[in-house]
Coordinates of C-alpha atoms and ligand atoms in Angstrom, one line a residue:
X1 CA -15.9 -42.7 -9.6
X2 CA -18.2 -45.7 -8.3
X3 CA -19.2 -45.1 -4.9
X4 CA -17.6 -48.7 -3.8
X5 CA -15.5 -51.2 -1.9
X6 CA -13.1 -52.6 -3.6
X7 CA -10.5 -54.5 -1.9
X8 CA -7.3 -53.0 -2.7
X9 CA -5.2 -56.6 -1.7
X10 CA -7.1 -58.5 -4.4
X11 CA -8.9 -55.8 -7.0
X12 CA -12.2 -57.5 -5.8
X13 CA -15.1 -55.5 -5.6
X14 CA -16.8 -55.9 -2.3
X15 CA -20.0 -53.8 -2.0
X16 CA -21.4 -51.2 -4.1
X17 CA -23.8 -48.8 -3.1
X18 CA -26.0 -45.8 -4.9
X19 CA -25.4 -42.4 -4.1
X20 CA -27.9 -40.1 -3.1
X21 CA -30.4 -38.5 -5.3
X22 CA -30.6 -34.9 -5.0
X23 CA -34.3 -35.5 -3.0
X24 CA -32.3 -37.7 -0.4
X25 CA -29.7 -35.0 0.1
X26 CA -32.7 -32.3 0.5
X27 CA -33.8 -34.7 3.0
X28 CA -29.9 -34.3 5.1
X29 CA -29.9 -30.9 4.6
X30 CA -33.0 -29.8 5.9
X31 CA -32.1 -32.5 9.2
X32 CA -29.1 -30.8 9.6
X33 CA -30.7 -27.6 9.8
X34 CA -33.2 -28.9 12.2
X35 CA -31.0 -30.6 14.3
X36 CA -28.9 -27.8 14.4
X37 CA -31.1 -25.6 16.0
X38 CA -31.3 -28.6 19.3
X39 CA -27.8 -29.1 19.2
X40 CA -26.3 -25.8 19.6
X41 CA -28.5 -25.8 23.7
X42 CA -26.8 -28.6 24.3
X43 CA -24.0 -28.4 27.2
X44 CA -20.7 -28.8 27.1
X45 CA -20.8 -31.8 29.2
X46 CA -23.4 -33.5 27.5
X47 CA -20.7 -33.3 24.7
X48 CA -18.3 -33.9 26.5
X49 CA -19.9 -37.7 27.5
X50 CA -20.8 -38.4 23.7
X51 CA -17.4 -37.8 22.7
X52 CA -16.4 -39.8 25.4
X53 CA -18.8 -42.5 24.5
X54 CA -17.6 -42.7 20.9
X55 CA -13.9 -43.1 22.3
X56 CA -15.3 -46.1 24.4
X57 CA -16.8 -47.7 21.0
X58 CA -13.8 -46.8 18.8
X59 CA -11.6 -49.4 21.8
X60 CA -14.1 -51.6 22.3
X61 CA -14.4 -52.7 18.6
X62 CA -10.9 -51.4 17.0
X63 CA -10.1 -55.1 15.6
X64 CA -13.2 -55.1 14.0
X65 CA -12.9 -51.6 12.6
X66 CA -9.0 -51.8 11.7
X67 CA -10.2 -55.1 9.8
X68 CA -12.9 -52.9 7.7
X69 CA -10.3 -49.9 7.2
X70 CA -7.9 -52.2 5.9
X71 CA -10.2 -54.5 3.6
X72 CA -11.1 -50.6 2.4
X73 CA -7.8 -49.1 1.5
X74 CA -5.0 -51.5 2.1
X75 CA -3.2 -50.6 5.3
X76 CA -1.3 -52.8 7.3
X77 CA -3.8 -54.0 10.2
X78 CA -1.3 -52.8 13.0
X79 CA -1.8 -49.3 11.6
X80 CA -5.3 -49.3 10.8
X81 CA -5.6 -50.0 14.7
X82 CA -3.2 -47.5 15.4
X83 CA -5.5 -45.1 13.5
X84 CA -8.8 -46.3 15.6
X85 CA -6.7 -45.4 18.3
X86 CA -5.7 -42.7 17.6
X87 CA -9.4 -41.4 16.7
X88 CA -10.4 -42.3 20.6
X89 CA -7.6 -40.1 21.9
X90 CA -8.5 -37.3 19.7
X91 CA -12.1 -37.5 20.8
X92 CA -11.0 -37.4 24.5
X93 CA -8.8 -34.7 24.2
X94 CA -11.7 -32.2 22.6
X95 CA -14.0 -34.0 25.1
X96 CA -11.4 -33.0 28.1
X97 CA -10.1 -29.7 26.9
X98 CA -13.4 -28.5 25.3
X99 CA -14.2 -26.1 27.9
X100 CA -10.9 -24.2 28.2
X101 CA -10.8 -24.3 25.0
X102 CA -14.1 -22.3 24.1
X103 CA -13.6 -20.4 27.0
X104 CA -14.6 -16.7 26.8
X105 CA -12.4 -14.0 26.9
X106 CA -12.5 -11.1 28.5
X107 CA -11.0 -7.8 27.9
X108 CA -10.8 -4.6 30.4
X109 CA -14.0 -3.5 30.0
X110 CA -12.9 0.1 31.1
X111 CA -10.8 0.0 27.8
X112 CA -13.9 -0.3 25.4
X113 CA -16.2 2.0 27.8
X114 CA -18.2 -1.1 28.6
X115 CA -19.1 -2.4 32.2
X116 CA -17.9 -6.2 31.0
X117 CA -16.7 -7.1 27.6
X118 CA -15.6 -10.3 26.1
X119 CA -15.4 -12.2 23.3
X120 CA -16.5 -15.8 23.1
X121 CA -17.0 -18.9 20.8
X122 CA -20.5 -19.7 19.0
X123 CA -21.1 -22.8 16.5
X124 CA -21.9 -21.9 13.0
X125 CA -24.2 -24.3 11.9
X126 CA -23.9 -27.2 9.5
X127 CA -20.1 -27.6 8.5
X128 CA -19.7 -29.7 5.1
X129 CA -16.1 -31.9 5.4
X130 CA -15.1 -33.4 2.0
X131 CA -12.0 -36.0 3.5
X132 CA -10.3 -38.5 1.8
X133 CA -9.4 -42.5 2.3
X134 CA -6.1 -42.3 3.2
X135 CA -7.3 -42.2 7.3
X136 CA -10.5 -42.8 6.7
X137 CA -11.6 -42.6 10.4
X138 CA -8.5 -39.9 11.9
X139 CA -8.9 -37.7 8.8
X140 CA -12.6 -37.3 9.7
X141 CA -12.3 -37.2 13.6
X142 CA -9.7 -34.6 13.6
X143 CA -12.6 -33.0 11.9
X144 CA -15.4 -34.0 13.9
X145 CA -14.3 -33.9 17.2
X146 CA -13.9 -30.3 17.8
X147 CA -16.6 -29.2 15.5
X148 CA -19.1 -31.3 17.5
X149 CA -17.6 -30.3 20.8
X150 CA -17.9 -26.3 19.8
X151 CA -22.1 -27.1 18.7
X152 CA -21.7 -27.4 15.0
X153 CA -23.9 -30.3 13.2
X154 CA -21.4 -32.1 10.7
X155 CA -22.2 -33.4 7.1
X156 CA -19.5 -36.0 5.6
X157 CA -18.5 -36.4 2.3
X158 CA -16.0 -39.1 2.1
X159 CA -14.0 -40.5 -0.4
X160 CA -15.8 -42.8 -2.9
X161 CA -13.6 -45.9 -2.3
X162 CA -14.4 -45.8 1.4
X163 CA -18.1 -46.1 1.7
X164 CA -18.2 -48.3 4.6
X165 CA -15.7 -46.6 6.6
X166 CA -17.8 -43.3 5.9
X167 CA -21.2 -45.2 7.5
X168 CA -19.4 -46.3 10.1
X169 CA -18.8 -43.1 11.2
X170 CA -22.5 -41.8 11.0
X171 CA -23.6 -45.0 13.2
X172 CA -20.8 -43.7 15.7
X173 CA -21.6 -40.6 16.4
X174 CA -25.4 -42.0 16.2
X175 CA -24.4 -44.6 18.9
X176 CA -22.4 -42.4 21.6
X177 CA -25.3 -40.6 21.7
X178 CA -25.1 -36.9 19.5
X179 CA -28.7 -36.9 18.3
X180 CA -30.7 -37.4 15.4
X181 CA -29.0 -35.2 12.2
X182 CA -25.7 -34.0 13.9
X183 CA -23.6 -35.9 12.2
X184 CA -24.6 -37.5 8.8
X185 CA -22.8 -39.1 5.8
X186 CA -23.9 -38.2 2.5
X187 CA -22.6 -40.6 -0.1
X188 CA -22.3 -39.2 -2.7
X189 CA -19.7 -38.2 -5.7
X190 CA -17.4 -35.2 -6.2
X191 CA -19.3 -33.9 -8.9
X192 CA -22.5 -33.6 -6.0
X193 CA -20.6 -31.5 -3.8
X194 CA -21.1 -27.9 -5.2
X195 CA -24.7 -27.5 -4.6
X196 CA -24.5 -28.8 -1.1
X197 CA -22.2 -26.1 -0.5
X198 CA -23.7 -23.5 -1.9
X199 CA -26.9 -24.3 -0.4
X200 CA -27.5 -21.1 2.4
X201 CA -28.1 -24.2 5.4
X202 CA -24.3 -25.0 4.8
X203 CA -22.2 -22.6 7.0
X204 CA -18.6 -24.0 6.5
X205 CA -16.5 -26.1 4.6
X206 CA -13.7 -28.1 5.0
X207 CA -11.7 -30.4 2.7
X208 CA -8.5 -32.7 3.5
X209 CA -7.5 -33.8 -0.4
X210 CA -5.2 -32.4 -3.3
X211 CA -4.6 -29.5 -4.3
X212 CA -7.2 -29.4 -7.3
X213 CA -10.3 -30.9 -5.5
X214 CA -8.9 -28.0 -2.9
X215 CA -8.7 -25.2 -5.8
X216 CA -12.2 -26.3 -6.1
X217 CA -13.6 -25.9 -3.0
X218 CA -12.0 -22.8 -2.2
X219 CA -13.3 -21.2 -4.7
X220 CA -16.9 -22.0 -4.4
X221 CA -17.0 -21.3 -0.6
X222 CA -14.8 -18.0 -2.0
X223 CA -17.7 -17.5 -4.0
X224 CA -20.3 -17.7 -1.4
X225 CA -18.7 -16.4 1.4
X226 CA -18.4 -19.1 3.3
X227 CA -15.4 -20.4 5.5
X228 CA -13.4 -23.0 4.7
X229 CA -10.3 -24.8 5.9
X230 CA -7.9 -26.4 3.1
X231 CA -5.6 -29.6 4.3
X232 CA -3.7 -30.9 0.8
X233 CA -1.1 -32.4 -0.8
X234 CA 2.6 -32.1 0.3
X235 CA 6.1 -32.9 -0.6
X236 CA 8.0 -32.8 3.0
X237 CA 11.9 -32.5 2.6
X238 CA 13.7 -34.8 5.1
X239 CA 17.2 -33.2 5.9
X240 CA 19.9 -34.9 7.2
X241 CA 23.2 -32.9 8.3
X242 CA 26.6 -34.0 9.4
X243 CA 25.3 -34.3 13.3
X244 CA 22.5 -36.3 13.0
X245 CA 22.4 -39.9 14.1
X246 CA 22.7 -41.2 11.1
X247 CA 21.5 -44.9 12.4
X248 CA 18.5 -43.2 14.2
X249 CA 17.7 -40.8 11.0
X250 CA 17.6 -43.6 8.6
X251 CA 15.4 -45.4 10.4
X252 CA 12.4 -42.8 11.1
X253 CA 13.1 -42.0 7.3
X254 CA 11.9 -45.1 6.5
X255 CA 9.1 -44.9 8.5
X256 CA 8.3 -40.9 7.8
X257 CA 8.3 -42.4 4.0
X258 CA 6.6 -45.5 4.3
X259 CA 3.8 -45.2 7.1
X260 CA 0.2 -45.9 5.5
X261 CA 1.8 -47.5 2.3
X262 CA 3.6 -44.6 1.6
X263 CA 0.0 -42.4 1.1
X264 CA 0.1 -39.7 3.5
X265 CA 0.3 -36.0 2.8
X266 CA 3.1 -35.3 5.7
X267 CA 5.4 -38.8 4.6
X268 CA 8.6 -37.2 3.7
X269 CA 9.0 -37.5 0.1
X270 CA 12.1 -35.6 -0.4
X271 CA 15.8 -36.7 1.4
X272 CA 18.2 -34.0 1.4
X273 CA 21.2 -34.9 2.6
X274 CA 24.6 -33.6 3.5
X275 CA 27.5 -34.4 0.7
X276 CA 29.5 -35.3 3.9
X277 CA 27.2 -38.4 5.3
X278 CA 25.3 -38.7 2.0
X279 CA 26.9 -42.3 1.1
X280 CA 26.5 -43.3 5.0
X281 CA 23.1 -42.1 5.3
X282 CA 22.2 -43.4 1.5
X283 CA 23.2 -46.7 2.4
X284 CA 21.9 -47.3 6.0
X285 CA 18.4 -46.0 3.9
X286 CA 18.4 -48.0 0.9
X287 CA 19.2 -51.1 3.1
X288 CA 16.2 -50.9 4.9
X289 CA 13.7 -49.6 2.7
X290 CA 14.5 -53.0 0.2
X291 CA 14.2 -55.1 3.5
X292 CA 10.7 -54.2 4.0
X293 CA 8.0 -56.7 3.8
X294 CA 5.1 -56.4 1.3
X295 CA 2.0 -58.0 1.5
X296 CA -1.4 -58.8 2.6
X297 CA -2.6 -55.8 4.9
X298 CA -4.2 -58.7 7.1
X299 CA -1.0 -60.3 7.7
X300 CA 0.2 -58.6 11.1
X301 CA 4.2 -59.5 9.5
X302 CA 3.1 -57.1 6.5
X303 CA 5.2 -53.6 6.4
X304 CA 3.5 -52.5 3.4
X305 CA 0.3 -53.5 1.8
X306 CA -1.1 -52.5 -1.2
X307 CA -1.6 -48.6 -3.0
X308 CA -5.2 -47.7 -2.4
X309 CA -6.3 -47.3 -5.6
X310 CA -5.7 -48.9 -9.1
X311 CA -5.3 -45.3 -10.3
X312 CA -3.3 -44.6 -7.6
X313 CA -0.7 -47.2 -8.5
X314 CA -0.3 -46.0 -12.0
X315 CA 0.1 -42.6 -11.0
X316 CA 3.0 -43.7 -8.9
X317 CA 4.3 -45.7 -12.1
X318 CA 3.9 -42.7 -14.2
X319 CA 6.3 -40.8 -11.8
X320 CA 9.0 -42.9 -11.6
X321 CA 9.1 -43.6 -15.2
X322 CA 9.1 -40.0 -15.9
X323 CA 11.8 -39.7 -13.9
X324 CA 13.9 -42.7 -14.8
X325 CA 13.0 -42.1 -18.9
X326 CA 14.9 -38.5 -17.7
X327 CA 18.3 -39.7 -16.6
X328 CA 17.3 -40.6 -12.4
X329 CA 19.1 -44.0 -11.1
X330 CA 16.7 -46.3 -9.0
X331 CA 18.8 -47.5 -6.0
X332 CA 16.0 -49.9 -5.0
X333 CA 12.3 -51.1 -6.0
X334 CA 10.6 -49.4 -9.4
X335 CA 9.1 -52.2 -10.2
X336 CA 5.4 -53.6 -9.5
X337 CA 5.2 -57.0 -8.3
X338 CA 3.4 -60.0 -10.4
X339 CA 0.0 -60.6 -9.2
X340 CA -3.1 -59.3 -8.0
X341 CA -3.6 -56.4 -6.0
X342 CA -2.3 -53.0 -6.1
X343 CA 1.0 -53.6 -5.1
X344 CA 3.9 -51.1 -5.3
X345 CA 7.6 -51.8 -3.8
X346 CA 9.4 -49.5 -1.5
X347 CA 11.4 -47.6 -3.8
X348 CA 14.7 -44.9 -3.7
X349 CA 15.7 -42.5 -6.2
X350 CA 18.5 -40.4 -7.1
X351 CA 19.9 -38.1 -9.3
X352 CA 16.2 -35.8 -9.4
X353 CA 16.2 -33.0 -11.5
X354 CA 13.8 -30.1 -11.9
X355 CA 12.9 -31.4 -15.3
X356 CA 11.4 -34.5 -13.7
X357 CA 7.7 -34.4 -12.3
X358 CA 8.8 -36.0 -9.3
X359 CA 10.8 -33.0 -8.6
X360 CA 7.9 -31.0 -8.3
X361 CA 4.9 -33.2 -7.7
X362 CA 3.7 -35.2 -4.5
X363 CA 4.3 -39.3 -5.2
X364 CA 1.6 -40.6 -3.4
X365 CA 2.8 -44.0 -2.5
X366 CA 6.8 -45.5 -1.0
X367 CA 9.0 -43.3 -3.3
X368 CA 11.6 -41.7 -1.7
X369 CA 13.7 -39.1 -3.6
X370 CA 17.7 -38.5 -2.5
X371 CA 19.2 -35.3 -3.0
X372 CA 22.5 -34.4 -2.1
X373 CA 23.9 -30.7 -0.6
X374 CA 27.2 -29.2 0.0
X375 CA 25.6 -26.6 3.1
X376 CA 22.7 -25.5 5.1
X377 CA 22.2 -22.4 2.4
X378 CA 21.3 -25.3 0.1
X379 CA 19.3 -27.4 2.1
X380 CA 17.3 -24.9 3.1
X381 CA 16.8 -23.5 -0.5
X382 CA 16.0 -27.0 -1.6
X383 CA 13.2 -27.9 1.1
X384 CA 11.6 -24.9 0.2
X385 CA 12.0 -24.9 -3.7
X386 CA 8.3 -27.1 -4.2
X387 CA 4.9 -25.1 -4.4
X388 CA 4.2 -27.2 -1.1
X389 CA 4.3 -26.4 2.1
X390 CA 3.1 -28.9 4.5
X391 CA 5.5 -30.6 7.0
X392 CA 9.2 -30.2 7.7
X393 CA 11.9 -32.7 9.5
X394 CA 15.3 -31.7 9.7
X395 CA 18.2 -33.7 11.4
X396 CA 20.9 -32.1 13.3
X397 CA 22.3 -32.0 16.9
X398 CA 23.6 -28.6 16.1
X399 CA 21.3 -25.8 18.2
X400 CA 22.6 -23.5 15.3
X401 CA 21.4 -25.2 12.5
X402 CA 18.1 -25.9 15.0
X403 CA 17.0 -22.2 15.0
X404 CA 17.8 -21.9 11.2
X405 CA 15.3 -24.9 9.6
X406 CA 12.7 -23.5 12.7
X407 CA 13.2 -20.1 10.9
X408 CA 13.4 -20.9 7.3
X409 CA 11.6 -23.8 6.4
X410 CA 8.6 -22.7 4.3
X411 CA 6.0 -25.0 5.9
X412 CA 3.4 -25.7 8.8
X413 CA 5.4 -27.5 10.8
X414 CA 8.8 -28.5 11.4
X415 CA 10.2 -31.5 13.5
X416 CA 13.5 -31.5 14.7
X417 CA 15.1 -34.7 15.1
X418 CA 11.6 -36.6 14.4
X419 CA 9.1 -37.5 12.3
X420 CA 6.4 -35.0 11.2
X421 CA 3.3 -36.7 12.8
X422 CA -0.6 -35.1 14.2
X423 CA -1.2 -34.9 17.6
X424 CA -4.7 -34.1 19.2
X425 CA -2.6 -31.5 21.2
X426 CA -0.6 -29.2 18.2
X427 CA -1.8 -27.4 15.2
X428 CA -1.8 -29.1 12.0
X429 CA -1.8 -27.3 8.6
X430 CA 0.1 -26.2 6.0
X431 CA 0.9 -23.0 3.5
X432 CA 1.5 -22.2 0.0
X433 CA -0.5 -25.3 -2.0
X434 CA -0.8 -27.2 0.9
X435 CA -3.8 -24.9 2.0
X436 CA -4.5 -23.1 4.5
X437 CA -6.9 -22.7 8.1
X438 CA -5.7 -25.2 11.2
X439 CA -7.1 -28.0 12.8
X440 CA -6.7 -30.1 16.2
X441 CA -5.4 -28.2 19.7
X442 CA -7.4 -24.6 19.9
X443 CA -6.5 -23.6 16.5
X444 CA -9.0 -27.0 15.2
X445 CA -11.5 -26.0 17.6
X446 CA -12.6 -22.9 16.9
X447 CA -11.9 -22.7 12.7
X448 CA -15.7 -23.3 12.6
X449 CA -16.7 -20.9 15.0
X450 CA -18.5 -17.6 15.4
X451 CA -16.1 -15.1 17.6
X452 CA -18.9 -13.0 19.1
X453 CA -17.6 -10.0 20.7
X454 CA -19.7 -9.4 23.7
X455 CA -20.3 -5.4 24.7
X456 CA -22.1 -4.7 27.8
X457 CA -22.6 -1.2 29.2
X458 CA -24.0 -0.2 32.2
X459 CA -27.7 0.0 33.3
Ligands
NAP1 P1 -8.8 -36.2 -3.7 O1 -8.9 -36.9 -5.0 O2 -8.6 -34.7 -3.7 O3 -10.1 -36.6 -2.9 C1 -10.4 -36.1 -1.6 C2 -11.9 -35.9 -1.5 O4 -12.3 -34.8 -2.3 C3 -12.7 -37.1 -1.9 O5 -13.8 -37.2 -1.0 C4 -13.1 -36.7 -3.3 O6 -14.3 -37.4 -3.7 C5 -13.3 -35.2 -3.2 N1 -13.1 -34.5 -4.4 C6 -12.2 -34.6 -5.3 N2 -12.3 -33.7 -6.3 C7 -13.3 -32.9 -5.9 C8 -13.9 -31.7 -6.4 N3 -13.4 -31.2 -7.6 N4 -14.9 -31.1 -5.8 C9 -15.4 -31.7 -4.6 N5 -14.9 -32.8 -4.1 C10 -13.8 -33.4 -4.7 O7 -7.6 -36.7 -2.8 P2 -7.3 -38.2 -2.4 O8 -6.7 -38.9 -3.5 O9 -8.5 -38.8 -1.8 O10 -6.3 -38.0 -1.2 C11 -4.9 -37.8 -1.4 C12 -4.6 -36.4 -1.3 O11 -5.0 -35.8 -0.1 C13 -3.1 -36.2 -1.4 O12 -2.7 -35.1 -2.1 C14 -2.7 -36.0 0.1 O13 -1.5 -35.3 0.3 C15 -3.9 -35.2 0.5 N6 -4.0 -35.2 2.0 C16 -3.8 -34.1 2.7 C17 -3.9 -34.1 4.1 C18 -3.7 -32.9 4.9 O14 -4.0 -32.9 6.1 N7 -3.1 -31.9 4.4 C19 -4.2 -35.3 4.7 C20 -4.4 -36.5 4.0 C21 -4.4 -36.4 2.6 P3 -14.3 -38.7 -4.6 O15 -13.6 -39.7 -3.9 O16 -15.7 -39.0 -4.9 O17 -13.5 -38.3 -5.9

């Protein structure tokens, strides 16, 4: 894939750029190693401020930088500004919480026969982090943040389609003041990324992506004994019962669905909804999901904007067909507009089966799938019938039925009453083929560090 900047609104090709030869990656590597070695004395608070400092220069220039993320990969503007956004309140919140955070903790020394014992939270070193377009910036902060504020050193592989978004970044960090080599971007292709990781200077890795690229990763930082943290694909099941508010549920479905174009691993993909409220619900759904407005990103009226990629788009194409070819009814969209750009409607389908790929795979753009249940047994059994195991929403006013989907839905997270959503302040992962390892609150923070258990006796 062309390391380039295409615009996805227009298919024009914006900038190009060369990725690195192996001797300019030698180059990173060994100032990542060197830098390292300053970085890890530095103090907390000195972190603290650069994180601090970054936050100041995502606000001060978020139009600007929305504008880029959106010429990049198609979002609407308001969310690309959302995202700069929310990158400044992720870097405050490791920049503020930092210390407790990596705390040391003791134990009762008398327990271990030491005068003082503890355990407490050392960098690694150079952490690799292969991330993908869809947040170009949030993906990578919720990265960066805490492994900067725990003393790693950070080398960035982003997506190909997002090379700007990806330099940005290094003249950031540059910027707010981390020094020289702790945080570079290595353009670069996939097919680049195993001897970086192999090499012995590279400590960690982490990857935010599908499932394959993940299968990939994990198994060469498997092979080499290295750590690694896994965020992939998902299929979230959205499930409506009797009790919900219906009005309320339809609309953060659309929403949970549609945010980012429809490309984000914890959208809700799957609607599974009770045979009792299934016409309301389907309905209220379908109505608004057709009113949406598609168009330019720029446009500040636009609900959706184009799919990222070209490929992307067909991929989406290939789905629905599949499942359409198979016997599914489309209750609204399917088609691509006329035109140029990669544009893809907001569409609903019904009538899924297991012998359709959409059943089973992630549709990575506004395709929503409606299944119907007669009982919570089924709902349940349905949510968790995919390989994936990402996010979870479930709608109910029933404390009952609460404790159940808390209990029983396969996945990393389950919101009740909500939309699944990453906040600087709660873990975010997933199981099963969504991967595995944490990031952001304490769990983020200290994936990519060294718990050094402390022993001191007397004399
Ligand atoms: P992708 O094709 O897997 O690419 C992600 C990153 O991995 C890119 O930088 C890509 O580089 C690189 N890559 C791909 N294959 C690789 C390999 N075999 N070895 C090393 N690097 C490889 O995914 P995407 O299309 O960008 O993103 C969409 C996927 O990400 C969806 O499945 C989505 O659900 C998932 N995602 C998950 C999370 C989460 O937190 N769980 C968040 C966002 C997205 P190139 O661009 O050069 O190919």
């Amino acid at each position: 894939m062309p390391i380039a900047t295409v615009n996805p609104a227009t298919g024009e090709v914006l900038k190009c750029f060369d990725p690195l030869s192996p001797e300019e990656i030698e180059t990173r590597l060994q100032r990542a190693a060197s830098a390292f070695t300053r970085y890890r004395l530095t103090s907390i608070e000195d972190r603290g401020r650069w994180l601090e400092a970054a936050a100041g220069i995502l606000e001060g220039g978020a139009a600007s930088i929305a504008e880029m993320v959106t010429t990049e990969m198609g979002k609407p503007i308001s969310a690309a500004r959302a995202e700069v956004e929310k990158c400044a309140r992720g870097c405050r919140f490791y920049a503020r919480s930092g210390r407790e955070l990596l705390a040391d903790e003791p134990v009762d020394g008398s327990a271990v026969g030491a005068r003082r014992a503890y355990a407490c939270y050392q960098p690694l070193g150079p952490v690799l982090a292969v991330m993908p377009w869809n947040f170009p910036l949030w993906q990578v902060m919720r990265f960066a943040a805490p492994a900067l504020m725990a003393g790693n050193v950070a080398l960035l592989k982003h997506s190909s389609n997002v090379p700007q978004s990806a330099l940005f970044l290094e003249e950031l960090f540059q910027r707010a003041g981390f020094g020289d080599g702790v945080f570079q971007t290595l353009l670069m292709g996939a097919d680049q990324v195993e001897p970086v990781l192999r090499d012995p200077r590279v400590r960690a890795a982490t990857l935010t992506g599908s499932t394959p690229a993940g299968r990939s990763i994990g198994a060469i930082a498997g092979g080499a004994l290295k750590p690694s943290v896994l965020e992939l694909g998902g299929s979230d099941p959205f499930i409506v019962m009797p009790s919900a508010d219906l009005e309320r549920a339809a609309e953060v479905a659309v929403r949970a669905r549609c945010q980012n174009n429809g490309q984000s691993c914890i959208a809700a993909k799957r609607f599974i909804v009770h045979d009792s409220v299934a016409d309301d619900f389907e309905r209220r759904f379908v109505d608004r999901m057709g009113a949406l407005r598609l168009g330019d990103p720029l446009d500040e009226d636009t609900d959706i904007g184009p799919l990222a990629t070209e490929q992307g788009r067909l991929d989406v194409e290939e789905l629905v067909a599949d499942a359409v070819d198979k016997g599914a009814s489309l209750l609204c969209g399917g088609r691509r507009p006329e035109g140029a750009g990669w544009y893809y409607p907001p569409t609903v389908v019904s009538g899924v089966t297991p012998a359709m790929r959409m059943f089973s795979e992630e549709v990575f753009g506004p395709v929503a799938s409606l299944f119907r249940v007669g009982d919570i047994d089924e709902a349940v059994a349905l949510a968790n019938a995919t390989d994936f195991g990402l996010g979870s929403n479930a709608w109910t006013q029933d404390p009952a039925e609460q404790d159940r989907f808390v209990r029983d839905l396969d996945a990393g997270a389950v919101f009740i009453n909500g939309m699944t959503t990453s906040y600087p302040e709660l873990p975010f992962g997933g199981v099963k083929e969504s991967g595995y390892g944490r990031e952001l609150a304490a769990h983020g923070i200290r994936e990519f560090c060294n718990v050094k258990t402390v022993w001191l006796g007397g004399g």
